[in-house]
Short mmCIF file of C-alpha atoms in Angstrom, two decimals:
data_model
loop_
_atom_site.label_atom_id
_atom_site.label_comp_id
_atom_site.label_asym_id
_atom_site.label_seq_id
_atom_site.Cartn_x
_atom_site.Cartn_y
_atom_site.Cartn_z
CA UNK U 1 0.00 0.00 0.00
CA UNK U 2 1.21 3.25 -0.59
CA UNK U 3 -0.05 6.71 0.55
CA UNK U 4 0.75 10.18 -0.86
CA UNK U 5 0.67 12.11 2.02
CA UNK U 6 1.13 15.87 3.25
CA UNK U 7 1.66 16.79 7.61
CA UNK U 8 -0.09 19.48 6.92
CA UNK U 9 -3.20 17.65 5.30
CA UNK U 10 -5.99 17.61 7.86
CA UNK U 11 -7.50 14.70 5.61
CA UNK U 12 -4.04 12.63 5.97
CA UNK U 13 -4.12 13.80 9.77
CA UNK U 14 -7.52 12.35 10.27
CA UNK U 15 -6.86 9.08 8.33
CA UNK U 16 -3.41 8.61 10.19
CA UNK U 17 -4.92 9.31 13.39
CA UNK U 18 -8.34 7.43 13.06
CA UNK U 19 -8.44 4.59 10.49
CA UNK U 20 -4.54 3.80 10.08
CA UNK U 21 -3.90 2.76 13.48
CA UNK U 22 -6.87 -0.59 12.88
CA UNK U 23 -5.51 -1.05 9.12
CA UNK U 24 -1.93 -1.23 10.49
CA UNK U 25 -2.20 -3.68 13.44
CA UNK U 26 -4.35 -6.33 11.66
CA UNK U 27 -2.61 -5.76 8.30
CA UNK U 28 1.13 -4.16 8.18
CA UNK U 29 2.50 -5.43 11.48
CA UNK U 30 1.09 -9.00 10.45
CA UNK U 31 3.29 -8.69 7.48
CA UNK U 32 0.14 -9.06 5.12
CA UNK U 33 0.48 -5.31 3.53
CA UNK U 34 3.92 -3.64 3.07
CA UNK U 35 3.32 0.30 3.47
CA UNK U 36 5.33 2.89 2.36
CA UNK U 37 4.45 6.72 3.17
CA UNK U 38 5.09 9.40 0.24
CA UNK U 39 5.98 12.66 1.33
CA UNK U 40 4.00 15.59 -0.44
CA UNK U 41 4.08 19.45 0.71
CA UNK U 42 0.42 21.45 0.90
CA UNK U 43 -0.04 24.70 2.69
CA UNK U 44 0.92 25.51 4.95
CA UNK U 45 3.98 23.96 3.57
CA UNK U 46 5.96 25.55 6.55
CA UNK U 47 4.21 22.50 8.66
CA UNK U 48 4.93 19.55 6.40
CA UNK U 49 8.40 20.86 5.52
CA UNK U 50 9.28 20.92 9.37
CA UNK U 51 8.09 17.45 9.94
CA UNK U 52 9.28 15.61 7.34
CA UNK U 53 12.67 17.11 7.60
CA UNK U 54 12.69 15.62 11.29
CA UNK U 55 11.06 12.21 10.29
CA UNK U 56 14.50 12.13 8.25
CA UNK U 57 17.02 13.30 10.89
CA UNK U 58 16.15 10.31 13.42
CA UNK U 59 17.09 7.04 12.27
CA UNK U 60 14.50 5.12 10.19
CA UNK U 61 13.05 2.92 12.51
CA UNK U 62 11.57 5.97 14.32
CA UNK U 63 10.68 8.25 10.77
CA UNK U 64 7.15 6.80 11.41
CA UNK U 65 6.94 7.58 14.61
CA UNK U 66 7.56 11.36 14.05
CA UNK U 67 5.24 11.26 10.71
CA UNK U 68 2.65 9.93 13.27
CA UNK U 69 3.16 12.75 16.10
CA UNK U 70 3.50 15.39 13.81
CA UNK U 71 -0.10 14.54 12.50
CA UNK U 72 -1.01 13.76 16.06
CA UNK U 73 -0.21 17.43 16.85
CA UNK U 74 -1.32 19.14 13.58
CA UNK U 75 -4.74 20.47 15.26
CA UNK U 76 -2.88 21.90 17.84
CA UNK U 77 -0.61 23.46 15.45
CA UNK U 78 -2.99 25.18 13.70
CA UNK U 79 -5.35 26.39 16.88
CA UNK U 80 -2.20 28.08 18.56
CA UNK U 81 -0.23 28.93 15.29
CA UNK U 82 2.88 27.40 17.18
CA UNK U 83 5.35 24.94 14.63
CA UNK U 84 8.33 25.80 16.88
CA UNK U 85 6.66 23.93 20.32
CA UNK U 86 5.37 20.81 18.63
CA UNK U 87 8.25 19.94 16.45
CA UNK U 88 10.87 20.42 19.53
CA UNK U 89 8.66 18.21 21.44
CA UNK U 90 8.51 15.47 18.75
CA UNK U 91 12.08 15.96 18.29
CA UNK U 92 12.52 15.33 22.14
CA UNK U 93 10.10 12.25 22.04
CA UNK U 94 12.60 10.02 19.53
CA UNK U 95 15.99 11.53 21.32
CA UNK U 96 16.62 14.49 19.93
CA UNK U 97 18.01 17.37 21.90
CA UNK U 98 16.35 21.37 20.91
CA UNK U 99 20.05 22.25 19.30
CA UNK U 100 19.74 18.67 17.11
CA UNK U 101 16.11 19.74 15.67
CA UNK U 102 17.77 22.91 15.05
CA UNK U 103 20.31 21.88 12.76
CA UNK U 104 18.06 19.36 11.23
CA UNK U 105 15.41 22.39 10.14
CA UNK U 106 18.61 24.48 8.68
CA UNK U 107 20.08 21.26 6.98
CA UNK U 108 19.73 22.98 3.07
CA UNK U 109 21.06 19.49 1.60
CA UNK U 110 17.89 17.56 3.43
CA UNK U 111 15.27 20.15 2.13
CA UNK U 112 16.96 19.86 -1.28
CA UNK U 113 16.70 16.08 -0.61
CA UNK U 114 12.93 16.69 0.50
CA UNK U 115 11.90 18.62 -2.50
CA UNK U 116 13.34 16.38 -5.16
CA UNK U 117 11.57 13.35 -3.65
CA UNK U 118 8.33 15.38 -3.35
CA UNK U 119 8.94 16.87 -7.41
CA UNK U 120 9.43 12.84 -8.30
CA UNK U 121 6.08 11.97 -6.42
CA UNK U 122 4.59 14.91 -8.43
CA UNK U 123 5.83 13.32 -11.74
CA UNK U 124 4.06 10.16 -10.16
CA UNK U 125 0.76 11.96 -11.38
CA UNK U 126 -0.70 12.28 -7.90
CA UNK U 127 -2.64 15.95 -7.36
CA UNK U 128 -3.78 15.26 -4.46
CA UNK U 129 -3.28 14.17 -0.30
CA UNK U 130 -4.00 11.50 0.60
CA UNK U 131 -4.00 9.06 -2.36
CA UNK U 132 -3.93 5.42 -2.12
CA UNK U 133 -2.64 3.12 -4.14
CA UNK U 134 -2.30 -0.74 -4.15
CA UNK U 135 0.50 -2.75 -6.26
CA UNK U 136 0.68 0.27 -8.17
CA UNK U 137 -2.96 1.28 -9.02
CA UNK U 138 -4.42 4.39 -7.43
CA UNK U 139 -7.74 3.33 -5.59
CA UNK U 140 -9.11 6.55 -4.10
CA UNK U 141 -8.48 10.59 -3.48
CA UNK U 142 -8.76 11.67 -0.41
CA UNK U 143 -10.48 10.14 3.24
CA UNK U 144 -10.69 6.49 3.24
CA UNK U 145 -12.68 4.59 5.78
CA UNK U 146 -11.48 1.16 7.11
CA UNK U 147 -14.08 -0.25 5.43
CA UNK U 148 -12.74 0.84 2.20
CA UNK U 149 -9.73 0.81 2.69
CA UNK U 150 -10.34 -3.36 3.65
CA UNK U 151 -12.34 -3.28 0.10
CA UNK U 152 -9.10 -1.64 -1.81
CA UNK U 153 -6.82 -4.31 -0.38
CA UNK U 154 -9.22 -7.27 -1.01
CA UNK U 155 -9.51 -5.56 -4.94
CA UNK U 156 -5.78 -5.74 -4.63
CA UNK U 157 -5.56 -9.20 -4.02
CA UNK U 158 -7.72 -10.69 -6.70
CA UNK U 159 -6.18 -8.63 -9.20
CA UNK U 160 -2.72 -9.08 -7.83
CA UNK U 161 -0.64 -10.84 -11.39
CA UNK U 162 0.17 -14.28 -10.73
CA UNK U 163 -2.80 -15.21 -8.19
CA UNK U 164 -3.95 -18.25 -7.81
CA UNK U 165 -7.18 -19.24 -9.46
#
């Protein structure tokens, strides 16, 4: 499964924080669905330029766990207009001292990093956050529920090449 994604999506925000959390126990951590999260910039861009910079300063076994506490706090973000307090605080959550998040926002070869993988997810042909896709074929724009999202995977697997008959 992959999603296109933007932290500063309060559609990706709501799916991450209210439908994912289901689809991923009984399907990714069984090992049944790989997932792999596409990073995508919408306004404010400020927001998902912050977070996904940190998601890549920690080591990759914790970029998920930022991506999800960064949309965890993205209401509060936008109710008190404050990036700096919640993206030092997920910093601190995965290890990372104020002066580390610091120099991870100023790193100029990451955001150069960040924007060419968000340009080649562009190219993809994706317009919009959050997109899914499954082995490849885009199955819905926008909210899913975990009802569809259970339909999109059982689509996937009947159509998946080489399946059994």
């Amino acid at each position: 499964m992959d999603e296109y994604a933007s932290l500063s999506c309060p559609h990706c925000a709501e799916f991450n924080n209210k439908v994912f959390p289901a689809f991923k126990a009984k399907y990714i951590d069984t090992g049944k669905v790989a997932y792999v999260l596409h990073e995508f910039i919408t306004p404010p861009e400020q927001v998902a330029v912050a977070g996904f910079m940190l998601a890549r300063c920690v080591p990759p076994s914790k970029y998920y766990q930022v991506v999800d506490d960064m949309f965890r706090r993205q209401a509060r973000i936008y109710e008190t207009q404050d990036l700096r307090g919640p993206i030092m605080a997920a910093g601190k959550a995965v290890g990372l001292s104020e002066d580390a998040v610091g120099a991870c926002l100023q790193n100029q070869k990451a955001l150069d990093a960040l924007t060419a993988r968000v340009q080649a997810n562009i190219d993809t042909g994706i317009t919009s956050t959050p997109t899914f896709m499954f082995n490849g074929v885009k199955v819905k724009e926008g909210e899913m529920s975990f009802q569809e999202l259970e339909a999109a995977y059982a689509a996937a697997l009947k159509a998946r090449p080489g399946k059994k008959k």
